[in-house]
Amino acid sequence: MRCLVVGGGAREHAIGLALARAEAEIVVASLNANPGLERLARASARVDPTDAARVAALGRAQHVDFAVIGPEAPLASGVADALRAAEIPTVGPDQSAARIESSKLFCRELLTRHGIAGQPKWVAPETPEDVDRTLVAFPAPFVVKPSGLTAGKGVWVQGSDFTDPKEAGAYAKSILLQGGRVLLEEKVAGEEFSQMAFVTDSGVYPMPAVQDFKRALEGDKGGNTGGMGSYSQRDHLLPFLSAADRDRALKIVNAAAAAMRAEGLSYRGILYGGFMLTAEGPRLLEFNARFGDPEGINVLTLYEEGDFAELLLGVATGRVDPNLIQFRLRSTVVKYLVPPGYGDRPKPGGLLTLDAGAIEASGVHVVYGSVDAVGPGTVRLGTSRGVALVGEASAIHEAGSRVESALAFVKGEYYLRHDIGTKKDLEARWEHMRRLRAPNAKPSPLPLSVAPPDAPASSAGPPEQLLS
Ligand code: GLY
């Protein structure tokens, strides 16, 4: 089977690795030459992934059986529409359905129109005067969210990105004055998690839940980034997320998919729910129309036993074989190596030398992101996330320790968050959720950190969720 991968980041390298395990032939359309993808690709072209006509022409010229679109920008610019018009089955929604990510306002209005529960309070002021009026009445703390795409960096949260509502008001007005739309949303307290699913017009097929670390610095300090790392747990839940919590989140994912279908929007692709687990249950922060980055790297690492090319072709054609939804029961931790100053003032150009053989031999996978190959084992960092190291093990903290040990085989100037996937961080999140849910109860230890490493998983995730 021959597949066109659109995009050249670490998420697309992880997609490529899963396709290569299925012995698919890979054709790449990207602006950069990702060293990992280049090694896997049968053909690769330096094409702007948002250039719909050129991407479709490449897919046609290469006689691909299907295409998979990695990043959000090509979805927002109609690349899936162009590929479908060229009769290439595609994993990724058309531009109109991709608005679930590219227009936060469309997403909130869709969920509201269909009475879908689990949304924070929100309002979308239309003018600068409206912003002033809204701020007087809107409950603090709150969040300012540009409606359009911002590569994960445009959201301002009270208490982290601003304290004075006037600052937030000025930010909201600046978005309106530049011709954009903006939302003010209630800030909800809890732990964030990502629940992705393969979605076709007839079914929703969930993946393991993942927790992403969006803040640049340890202890969740610093500015918002695309994600500094992430972890998943072997039973496909999370330490603080029960099967009941996950199922409530999936109900919202299902309802959103059904709402799009009811409005005549065909959806064949990945639907990513970004949730906050609150004391009252999951609240939907946003939907994305693609694999998360880094969350996609966690789940794709676990996809080994099925045929990923068949699965993606099924998503693209709307005929998924549920037997192909097979994620291994292992915990994973992803940590990104990024240029110093990433998130604020990244310093590009630093060289990283990786002994990939020694890293892989230690049970850690190397996934390349925004880097240029310089020579054997050496890459140059740009201004974005450079290389993802993926550890896997039975327990999350063991997977995290594996990544830390693998750093012995990396030389160069880089930054990463050491706290991701540590026992201390997992326990802090568990305790945070416990305090929110039962403030007066005695602290209880995190059970998974003491579970025997090879204990059987409590749940492999629900079977296929059919649209109602
Ligand atoms: N890691 C967040 C995202 O992919 O949007």
Short mmCIF file of N, CA and C in Angstrom, two decimals, residues 217-312:
data_model
loop_
_atom_site.label_atom_id
_atom_site.label_comp_id
_atom_site.label_asym_id
_atom_site.label_seq_id
_atom_site.Cartn_x
_atom_site.Cartn_y
_atom_site.Cartn_z
N LEU A 217 8.10 25.26 31.11
CA LEU A 217 9.06 25.01 32.18
C LEU A 217 8.53 23.98 33.19
N GLU A 218 9.45 23.41 33.94
CA GLU A 218 9.07 22.41 34.94
C GLU A 218 8.10 23.01 35.94
N GLY A 219 7.26 22.15 36.51
CA GLY A 219 6.26 22.62 37.46
C GLY A 219 5.14 23.39 36.76
N ASP A 220 4.97 23.16 35.46
CA ASP A 220 3.94 23.83 34.67
C ASP A 220 4.05 25.35 34.73
N LYS A 221 5.30 25.83 34.72
CA LYS A 221 5.55 27.28 34.69
C LYS A 221 5.90 27.67 33.25
N GLY A 222 5.98 28.99 33.03
CA GLY A 222 6.40 29.48 31.71
C GLY A 222 5.23 29.55 30.75
N GLY A 223 5.54 29.92 29.50
CA GLY A 223 4.49 30.15 28.51
C GLY A 223 3.93 28.85 27.94
N ASN A 224 2.80 28.99 27.26
CA ASN A 224 2.20 27.84 26.58
C ASN A 224 3.04 27.45 25.37
N THR A 225 3.16 26.16 25.12
CA THR A 225 3.88 25.67 23.94
C THR A 225 2.96 24.69 23.23
N GLY A 226 3.45 24.12 22.14
CA GLY A 226 2.67 23.06 21.48
C GLY A 226 2.58 21.82 22.36
N GLY A 227 3.48 21.69 23.34
CA GLY A 227 3.51 20.50 24.22
C GLY A 227 4.95 20.05 24.38
N MET A 228 5.41 19.99 25.62
CA MET A 228 6.81 19.64 25.91
C MET A 228 7.00 18.14 26.11
N GLY A 229 5.89 17.42 26.25
CA GLY A 229 5.97 15.98 26.47
C GLY A 229 4.62 15.48 26.93
N SER A 230 4.52 14.20 27.16
CA SER A 230 3.21 13.61 27.46
C SER A 230 3.41 12.19 27.95
N TYR A 231 2.39 11.67 28.62
CA TYR A 231 2.48 10.26 29.02
C TYR A 231 1.15 9.56 28.83
N SER A 232 1.21 8.25 28.71
CA SER A 232 -0.01 7.43 28.70
C SER A 232 0.22 6.25 29.62
N GLN A 233 -0.85 5.69 30.11
CA GLN A 233 -0.77 4.61 31.10
C GLN A 233 -1.19 3.29 30.47
N ARG A 234 -0.63 2.20 30.98
CA ARG A 234 -0.78 0.90 30.31
C ARG A 234 -2.24 0.44 30.17
N ASP A 235 -3.14 0.88 31.06
CA ASP A 235 -4.55 0.45 30.91
C ASP A 235 -5.33 1.44 30.05
N HIS A 236 -4.62 2.38 29.44
CA HIS A 236 -5.20 3.37 28.52
C HIS A 236 -6.04 4.42 29.23
N LEU A 237 -5.99 4.39 30.57
CA LEU A 237 -6.57 5.48 31.37
C LEU A 237 -5.41 6.35 31.84
N LEU A 238 -5.58 7.14 32.89
CA LEU A 238 -4.49 7.93 33.46
C LEU A 238 -4.59 7.79 34.97
N PRO A 239 -3.53 8.08 35.71
CA PRO A 239 -3.60 7.85 37.16
C PRO A 239 -4.83 8.50 37.80
N PHE A 240 -5.18 9.70 37.33
CA PHE A 240 -6.30 10.43 37.95
C PHE A 240 -7.60 10.25 37.17
N LEU A 241 -7.57 9.47 36.08
CA LEU A 241 -8.74 9.37 35.18
C LEU A 241 -9.30 7.95 35.25
N SER A 242 -10.52 7.81 35.76
CA SER A 242 -11.14 6.48 35.85
C SER A 242 -11.81 6.13 34.52
N ALA A 243 -12.21 4.86 34.40
CA ALA A 243 -12.92 4.45 33.19
C ALA A 243 -14.23 5.23 33.05
N ALA A 244 -14.87 5.54 34.19
CA ALA A 244 -16.13 6.30 34.12
C ALA A 244 -15.87 7.72 33.62
N ASP A 245 -14.77 8.35 34.10
CA ASP A 245 -14.43 9.71 33.62
C ASP A 245 -14.17 9.67 32.12
N ARG A 246 -13.36 8.68 31.71
CA ARG A 246 -13.01 8.56 30.28
C ARG A 246 -14.28 8.36 29.45
N ASP A 247 -15.21 7.55 29.94
CA ASP A 247 -16.42 7.30 29.16
C ASP A 247 -17.28 8.56 29.05
N ARG A 248 -17.24 9.40 30.09
CA ARG A 248 -18.00 10.67 30.01
C ARG A 248 -17.37 11.58 28.94
N ALA A 249 -16.05 11.56 28.88
CA ALA A 249 -15.38 12.37 27.84
C ALA A 249 -15.73 11.81 26.45
N LEU A 250 -15.73 10.48 26.35
CA LEU A 250 -16.04 9.87 25.04
C LEU A 250 -17.46 10.17 24.59
N LYS A 251 -18.35 10.32 25.56
CA LYS A 251 -19.74 10.67 25.22
C LYS A 251 -19.77 12.04 24.52
N ILE A 252 -18.90 12.95 25.00
CA ILE A 252 -18.84 14.29 24.39
C ILE A 252 -18.23 14.19 22.98
N VAL A 253 -17.20 13.33 22.84
CA VAL A 253 -16.58 13.15 21.51
C VAL A 253 -17.63 12.57 20.55
N ASN A 254 -18.34 11.55 21.02
CA ASN A 254 -19.39 10.94 20.20
C ASN A 254 -20.46 11.95 19.81
N ALA A 255 -20.87 12.76 20.80
CA ALA A 255 -21.95 13.73 20.55
C ALA A 255 -21.49 14.77 19.53
N ALA A 256 -20.22 15.18 19.61
CA ALA A 256 -19.71 16.18 18.65
C ALA A 256 -19.68 15.58 17.25
N ALA A 257 -19.24 14.32 17.16
CA ALA A 257 -19.20 13.66 15.84
C ALA A 257 -20.62 13.55 15.28
N ALA A 258 -21.58 13.19 16.15
CA ALA A 258 -22.97 13.06 15.70
C ALA A 258 -23.52 14.42 15.28
N ALA A 259 -23.13 15.47 16.01
CA ALA A 259 -23.62 16.82 15.68
C ALA A 259 -23.13 17.24 14.30
N MET A 260 -21.86 16.93 14.01
CA MET A 260 -21.34 17.31 12.69
C MET A 260 -22.10 16.54 11.60
N ARG A 261 -22.31 15.25 11.87
CA ARG A 261 -23.03 14.44 10.88
C ARG A 261 -24.44 15.00 10.67
N ALA A 262 -25.08 15.38 11.79
CA ALA A 262 -26.45 15.91 11.68
C ALA A 262 -26.48 17.20 10.86
N GLU A 263 -25.37 17.94 10.85
CA GLU A 263 -25.32 19.19 10.08
C GLU A 263 -24.75 18.96 8.68
N GLY A 264 -24.64 17.69 8.29
CA GLY A 264 -24.22 17.38 6.93
C GLY A 264 -22.72 17.48 6.72
N LEU A 265 -21.95 17.51 7.81
CA LEU A 265 -20.49 17.59 7.68
C LEU A 265 -19.91 16.19 7.78
N SER A 266 -19.33 15.74 6.69
CA SER A 266 -18.71 14.41 6.70
C SER A 266 -17.38 14.51 7.44
N TYR A 267 -17.08 13.54 8.28
CA TYR A 267 -15.82 13.58 9.05
C TYR A 267 -15.12 12.24 8.93
N ARG A 268 -13.97 12.24 8.31
CA ARG A 268 -13.13 11.05 8.25
C ARG A 268 -11.73 11.46 8.68
N GLY A 269 -11.40 11.14 9.89
CA GLY A 269 -10.09 11.56 10.37
C GLY A 269 -9.96 11.30 11.85
N ILE A 270 -9.11 12.10 12.47
CA ILE A 270 -8.86 11.98 13.90
C ILE A 270 -9.61 13.12 14.58
N LEU A 271 -10.33 12.80 15.64
CA LEU A 271 -10.95 13.85 16.45
C LEU A 271 -10.30 13.79 17.83
N TYR A 272 -9.77 14.93 18.24
CA TYR A 272 -8.99 15.01 19.49
C TYR A 272 -9.74 15.91 20.44
N GLY A 273 -10.21 15.35 21.54
CA GLY A 273 -10.86 16.16 22.57
C GLY A 273 -9.83 16.54 23.62
N GLY A 274 -9.65 17.85 23.82
CA GLY A 274 -8.80 18.33 24.91
C GLY A 274 -9.70 18.64 26.08
N PHE A 275 -9.56 17.90 27.17
CA PHE A 275 -10.48 18.00 28.31
C PHE A 275 -9.78 18.47 29.56
N MET A 276 -10.55 19.08 30.46
CA MET A 276 -10.11 19.28 31.84
C MET A 276 -10.98 18.36 32.68
N LEU A 277 -10.34 17.48 33.45
CA LEU A 277 -11.12 16.68 34.39
C LEU A 277 -11.32 17.53 35.64
N THR A 278 -12.55 17.90 35.91
CA THR A 278 -12.86 18.73 37.08
C THR A 278 -13.54 17.84 38.13
N ALA A 279 -13.80 18.43 39.29
CA ALA A 279 -14.49 17.67 40.35
C ALA A 279 -15.87 17.24 39.87
N GLU A 280 -16.42 17.95 38.90
CA GLU A 280 -17.77 17.62 38.39
C GLU A 280 -17.72 16.76 37.13
N GLY A 281 -16.54 16.37 36.71
CA GLY A 281 -16.43 15.54 35.51
C GLY A 281 -15.68 16.28 34.41
N PRO A 282 -15.53 15.66 33.22
CA PRO A 282 -14.74 16.28 32.15
C PRO A 282 -15.43 17.51 31.55
N ARG A 283 -14.63 18.55 31.32
CA ARG A 283 -15.10 19.75 30.61
C ARG A 283 -14.29 19.87 29.33
N LEU A 284 -14.99 20.14 28.23
CA LEU A 284 -14.32 20.20 26.92
C LEU A 284 -13.62 21.55 26.76
N LEU A 285 -12.30 21.53 26.63
CA LEU A 285 -11.56 22.78 26.41
C LEU A 285 -11.51 23.12 24.93
N GLU A 286 -11.25 22.09 24.11
CA GLU A 286 -11.19 22.33 22.66
C GLU A 286 -11.22 20.99 21.93
N PHE A 287 -11.59 21.06 20.67
CA PHE A 287 -11.43 19.92 19.79
C PHE A 287 -10.34 20.23 18.78
N ASN A 288 -9.55 19.22 18.43
CA ASN A 288 -8.61 19.34 17.32
C ASN A 288 -8.99 18.29 16.28
N ALA A 289 -8.58 18.51 15.05
CA ALA A 289 -9.02 17.66 13.95
C ALA A 289 -7.91 16.73 13.46
N ARG A 290 -7.00 16.35 14.36
CA ARG A 290 -5.77 15.63 13.96
C ARG A 290 -5.20 14.94 15.19
N PHE A 291 -4.14 14.15 14.99
CA PHE A 291 -3.42 13.60 16.12
C PHE A 291 -2.78 14.74 16.89
N GLY A 292 -2.76 14.65 18.22
CA GLY A 292 -2.02 15.62 19.01
C GLY A 292 -0.53 15.43 18.80
N ASP A 293 0.20 16.50 19.03
CA ASP A 293 1.66 16.44 19.01
C ASP A 293 2.10 17.07 20.33
N PRO A 294 2.56 16.29 21.32
CA PRO A 294 3.12 14.95 21.22
C PRO A 294 2.18 13.77 21.44
N GLU A 295 0.91 13.98 21.81
CA GLU A 295 0.08 12.84 22.22
C GLU A 295 0.02 11.73 21.17
N GLY A 296 0.02 12.12 19.89
CA GLY A 296 -0.02 11.12 18.82
C GLY A 296 1.18 10.18 18.90
N ILE A 297 2.32 10.73 19.36
CA ILE A 297 3.54 9.90 19.43
C ILE A 297 3.35 8.80 20.48
N ASN A 298 2.69 9.13 21.61
CA ASN A 298 2.44 8.09 22.62
C ASN A 298 1.61 6.97 22.03
N VAL A 299 0.48 7.33 21.43
CA VAL A 299 -0.44 6.27 21.02
C VAL A 299 0.08 5.52 19.81
N LEU A 300 0.77 6.22 18.91
CA LEU A 300 1.27 5.52 17.72
C LEU A 300 2.38 4.54 18.08
N THR A 301 3.14 4.86 19.14
CA THR A 301 4.17 3.93 19.62
C THR A 301 3.53 2.62 20.08
N LEU A 302 2.29 2.72 20.56
CA LEU A 302 1.60 1.53 21.07
C LEU A 302 0.91 0.74 19.96
N TYR A 303 0.92 1.31 18.76
CA TYR A 303 0.23 0.61 17.65
C TYR A 303 1.24 -0.24 16.91
N GLU A 304 1.30 -1.50 17.22
CA GLU A 304 2.32 -2.36 16.64
C GLU A 304 1.74 -3.63 16.08
N GLU A 305 0.65 -4.08 16.70
CA GLU A 305 0.20 -5.42 16.35
C GLU A 305 -0.77 -5.44 15.16
N GLY A 306 -1.48 -4.34 14.94
CA GLY A 306 -2.39 -4.31 13.79
C GLY A 306 -1.68 -3.76 12.56
N ASP A 307 -2.43 -3.67 11.48
CA ASP A 307 -1.88 -3.11 10.24
C ASP A 307 -2.34 -1.66 10.16
N PHE A 308 -1.42 -0.73 10.44
CA PHE A 308 -1.80 0.67 10.55
C PHE A 308 -2.25 1.24 9.20
N ALA A 309 -1.64 0.74 8.12
CA ALA A 309 -2.03 1.23 6.79
C ALA A 309 -3.48 0.83 6.50
N GLU A 310 -3.84 -0.40 6.85
CA GLU A 310 -5.23 -0.85 6.65
C GLU A 310 -6.18 -0.01 7.50
N LEU A 311 -5.75 0.25 8.73
CA LEU A 311 -6.61 1.03 9.63
C LEU A 311 -6.84 2.43 9.06
N LEU A 312 -5.75 3.09 8.64
CA LEU A 312 -5.92 4.46 8.10
C LEU A 312 -6.73 4.45 6.80
#
